[in-house]
Amino acid sequence: MIVSKLFTQVVLILFLVLTPSIISAKNAPSITAAQIAPVNSVEDEFDVNEMIMHHVKDAHEWHLWGSEHKGVSLHLPVILYDNGLKVFSASHFYHGISVLEKDPKTGEKHSYLLGEGPAEGYALFHEKIYRLSEGKMHFEDGHPHNAMPLDLSITKNVTSLFFGAFLLIFIMFSMARFYKKNGAVAPKGISKFLEPLVLLVQDDIAKANIGERKYKKYVPYLLTAFFFILLNNLLGMVPILPGGANLTGNISVTLFLALFTLLITVFSGNKNYWRHIFATPGVPIPILIIMVPIEIIGIFTKPIALMIRLFANVTAGHIIILALISLIFINKSIAWSALSVPMALFISILELLVAFLQAYLFTMLSALFIGAAVEEAHH
Amino acid sequence: MDLILPDYGLLFWTGLVFCLLLFLLAKFAWKPILNAVDAREQKIHEALELAVKTKAEMQLLQAENEKILKEARAQRDAIMNDAKETAVQMIEDAKNKAKLEANKIVESAKTSIAMEKTAAIVDLKNQLAGFSLDIAEKIVRGDLSTDAKQKALAEKLADDINMN
């Protein structure tokens, strides 16, 4: 009951919210083109790649509605560590002057935003902050050659991360409070919906892959990872303010999660695990010379696969939906919405499944790797 | 290209938030939730075991009850039979006693009737003797004057006697 209700709500939200985002996206290219002065006919065109990348990547602002730089958006705090801590609002970039710089080799023109006030001496190019040298940015082969300060800004993804964390704490604490208050009774409300998921992680993921005797220690990590990924996947599917950031589709996030799994695996690896890597029993020494490097690479490829799988799946989903919506603007005809909206809706629903599936897969494979690391010799 | 390059800022914040989340959830959410679920599982397990045990006990109890009931029934039947027999016996005894008494009463009545009859006969005889004497006296005093008279009187007396 709850699941179906939640499901219809999510679909409804998706449907309602996709419509305004279409409108805002429609206005975006023309105004941007007008602002960035030098006009050639190509820049007038709706740039699908630019639009999609803008939505999928991190930003220092949270765009709400209206066209880029002229519409309404939240400017998020910038925190730089560059000879001391510097904290200021990103509006000092977004309200700054847009500068065009010519690439000396390719002749390509790059536009970047010059920081003003506290942001003076820095520039924002493709949502990344660079330190100006000689008062400007230098490009070579299409890439900026300026130094980058350590950027600890509260970006769109970090904001979403905080929001997701608070939401997760709120949900789980209220669930815990239910059990504290009512003792060992049948679950009700949110607990009824979440308990099967908690038990799925505990029993089918942790216990099944790590083993009856040792799984308990790893359950908190697996549960946290599962719900962290699931919730942020779902938040990423919501196109308006609290959601919409492509957090779990960001390589930094999946890198951290994979790193955590790697560290757990390495630190809980027992003698049996390391012997299988460095001196696999029953393998002659000449073959071991080949085997050992492969096994060592294997330690790292497993979490790298985890990292890429989650990142690629979530980002791909976002790209497909955005690409389908873009069909309308590429063809400049509202009639295309008859095709692109149902297809985007279909992919959105598929993404809901993927959101759960990827959370499950990440946790399950983490448990599998941990299970291999703590497995006792049985031959 | 920068899509697949990690960003140190986000990496830092993810690490911080995730570690805090792990700590807080492990301490204040996962532990109580899993403990409660475990406790409930234990409770259900115990309840099921108890139910099986109780069922067996109930069956035992029922069998015992039936046995007791059967015994009670048998006892009741025995008591009823005894009572019936006793009642019949008592009635029989009473009847016999009554008959005996009645016979006794009849007997004594018969005896007393007989005695009374004898007494009456004796009395009558005595009176008769008196009458005879009276008559004889009368005859002797009056009518023994002639032979004929004597004879007629004698005959008359004899007739009277015979008539009596």
PDB file of C-alpha atoms in Angstrom, chain A residues 56-57 128 151-154 157-158 161-162 165 168-169 172-173 175-176 179 184-187 195 198-199 202 219-221 223-224 227-228 250-253 255-257 260 311, chain B residues 1-41 43-44:
ATOM      1  CA  VAL A  56      24.729  16.338 -14.480  1.00  0.00           C
ATOM      2  CA  LYS A  57      27.759  18.093 -13.024  1.00  0.00           C
ATOM      3  CA  LYS A 128      35.435  25.219 -11.296  1.00  0.00           C
ATOM      4  CA  ASP A 151      37.923  24.185  -3.134  1.00  0.00           C
ATOM      5  CA  LEU A 152      35.861  23.020  -0.147  1.00  0.00           C
ATOM      6  CA  SER A 153      32.756  24.923  -1.257  1.00  0.00           C
ATOM      7  CA  ILE A 154      29.278  23.947  -0.250  1.00  0.00           C
ATOM      8  CA  ASN A 157      26.023  18.330  -4.451  1.00  0.00           C
ATOM      9  CA  VAL A 158      27.302  19.125  -0.952  1.00  0.00           C
ATOM     10  CA  LEU A 161      24.482  15.623   0.610  1.00  0.00           C
ATOM     11  CA  PHE A 162      23.656  17.547   3.799  1.00  0.00           C
ATOM     12  CA  ALA A 165      21.993  13.091   5.522  1.00  0.00           C
ATOM     13  CA  LEU A 168      18.167   9.917   6.513  1.00  0.00           C
ATOM     14  CA  ILE A 169      18.856  10.712  10.166  1.00  0.00           C
ATOM     15  CA  MET A 172      15.928   6.372  10.777  1.00  0.00           C
ATOM     16  CA  PHE A 173      15.735   8.079  14.155  1.00  0.00           C
ATOM     17  CA  MET A 175      12.015   4.484  13.079  1.00  0.00           C
ATOM     18  CA  ALA A 176      14.322   3.756  16.015  1.00  0.00           C
ATOM     19  CA  TYR A 179      10.868   0.528  18.422  1.00  0.00           C
ATOM     20  CA  ALA A 184       9.260  -5.739  20.229  1.00  0.00           C
ATOM     21  CA  VAL A 185       5.986  -5.325  18.363  1.00  0.00           C
ATOM     22  CA  ALA A 186       4.893  -5.588  14.753  1.00  0.00           C
ATOM     23  CA  PRO A 187       6.092  -2.504  12.822  1.00  0.00           C
ATOM     24  CA  GLU A 195      11.958  -2.845   8.153  1.00  0.00           C
ATOM     25  CA  VAL A 198      16.789  -3.192   6.875  1.00  0.00           C
ATOM     26  CA  LEU A 199      16.282  -6.931   7.140  1.00  0.00           C
ATOM     27  CA  GLN A 202      21.089  -7.625   7.396  1.00  0.00           C
ATOM     28  CA  VAL A 219      25.998  -4.527   9.246  1.00  0.00           C
ATOM     29  CA  PRO A 220      26.120  -0.829  10.311  1.00  0.00           C
ATOM     30  CA  TYR A 221      28.367   0.087   7.367  1.00  0.00           C
ATOM     31  CA  LEU A 223      23.052  -0.451   6.151  1.00  0.00           C
ATOM     32  CA  THR A 224      24.402   3.096   6.068  1.00  0.00           C
ATOM     33  CA  PHE A 227      20.292   3.759   2.599  1.00  0.00           C
ATOM     34  CA  PHE A 228      22.749   6.545   1.730  1.00  0.00           C
ATOM     35  CA  ASN A 250      29.277  12.007  -9.072  1.00  0.00           C
ATOM     36  CA  ILE A 251      32.575  10.185  -9.220  1.00  0.00           C
ATOM     37  CA  SER A 252      33.849  11.798  -5.990  1.00  0.00           C
ATOM     38  CA  VAL A 253      30.986  10.302  -3.983  1.00  0.00           C
ATOM     39  CA  LEU A 255      34.998   7.036  -5.106  1.00  0.00           C
ATOM     40  CA  PHE A 256      34.644   7.660  -1.401  1.00  0.00           C
ATOM     41  CA  LEU A 257      32.138   4.832  -0.939  1.00  0.00           C
ATOM     42  CA  PHE A 260      35.494   2.785   2.307  1.00  0.00           C
ATOM     43  CA  PHE A 311      28.518   6.529 -11.085  1.00  0.00           C
TER      44      PHE A 311
ATOM     45  CA  MET B   1      36.429  15.009 -19.047  1.00  0.00           C
ATOM     46  CA  ASP B   2      36.036  16.557 -15.590  1.00  0.00           C
ATOM     47  CA  LEU B   3      32.922  14.409 -15.240  1.00  0.00           C
ATOM     48  CA  ILE B   4      35.144  11.484 -14.354  1.00  0.00           C
ATOM     49  CA  LEU B   5      37.710  13.410 -12.322  1.00  0.00           C
ATOM     50  CA  PRO B   6      37.125  13.425  -8.592  1.00  0.00           C
ATOM     51  CA  ASP B   7      36.579  16.760  -6.940  1.00  0.00           C
ATOM     52  CA  TYR B   8      38.495  17.130  -3.662  1.00  0.00           C
ATOM     53  CA  GLY B   9      35.916  19.379  -2.035  1.00  0.00           C
ATOM     54  CA  LEU B  10      33.038  16.991  -2.597  1.00  0.00           C
ATOM     55  CA  LEU B  11      35.254  14.046  -1.663  1.00  0.00           C
ATOM     56  CA  PHE B  12      36.055  15.754   1.633  1.00  0.00           C
ATOM     57  CA  TRP B  13      32.436  16.599   2.431  1.00  0.00           C
ATOM     58  CA  THR B  14      31.211  13.142   1.400  1.00  0.00           C
ATOM     59  CA  GLY B  15      33.795  11.556   3.675  1.00  0.00           C
ATOM     60  CA  LEU B  16      32.901  13.798   6.590  1.00  0.00           C
ATOM     61  CA  VAL B  17      29.143  13.435   6.188  1.00  0.00           C
ATOM     62  CA  PHE B  18      29.273   9.699   5.538  1.00  0.00           C
ATOM     63  CA  CYS B  19      31.461   9.009   8.571  1.00  0.00           C
ATOM     64  CA  LEU B  20      29.219  11.127  10.799  1.00  0.00           C
ATOM     65  CA  LEU B  21      26.173   9.410   9.345  1.00  0.00           C
ATOM     66  CA  LEU B  22      27.715   5.997   9.944  1.00  0.00           C
ATOM     67  CA  PHE B  23      28.520   6.877  13.549  1.00  0.00           C
ATOM     68  CA  LEU B  24      25.146   8.442  14.348  1.00  0.00           C
ATOM     69  CA  LEU B  25      23.035   5.842  12.587  1.00  0.00           C
ATOM     70  CA  ALA B  26      25.029   2.920  13.982  1.00  0.00           C
ATOM     71  CA  LYS B  27      24.662   4.227  17.503  1.00  0.00           C
ATOM     72  CA  PHE B  28      21.152   5.669  17.526  1.00  0.00           C
ATOM     73  CA  ALA B  29      19.327   3.891  14.726  1.00  0.00           C
ATOM     74  CA  TRP B  30      20.714   0.540  13.606  1.00  0.00           C
ATOM     75  CA  LYS B  31      21.449  -0.693  17.105  1.00  0.00           C
ATOM     76  CA  PRO B  32      17.988  -0.083  18.604  1.00  0.00           C
ATOM     77  CA  ILE B  33      16.227  -1.153  15.404  1.00  0.00           C
ATOM     78  CA  LEU B  34      18.115  -4.409  15.011  1.00  0.00           C
ATOM     79  CA  ASN B  35      17.906  -5.115  18.729  1.00  0.00           C
ATOM     80  CA  ALA B  36      14.150  -4.636  18.648  1.00  0.00           C
ATOM     81  CA  VAL B  37      13.813  -6.847  15.587  1.00  0.00           C
ATOM     82  CA  ASP B  38      15.979  -9.502  17.233  1.00  0.00           C
ATOM     83  CA  ALA B  39      13.994  -9.279  20.445  1.00  0.00           C
ATOM     84  CA  ARG B  40      10.787  -9.638  18.503  1.00  0.00           C
ATOM     85  CA  GLU B  41      12.124 -12.635  16.626  1.00  0.00           C
ATOM     86  CA  LYS B  43       9.681 -13.417  21.349  1.00  0.00           C
ATOM     87  CA  ILE B  44       7.897 -14.988  18.394  1.00  0.00           C
TER      88      ILE B  44
END
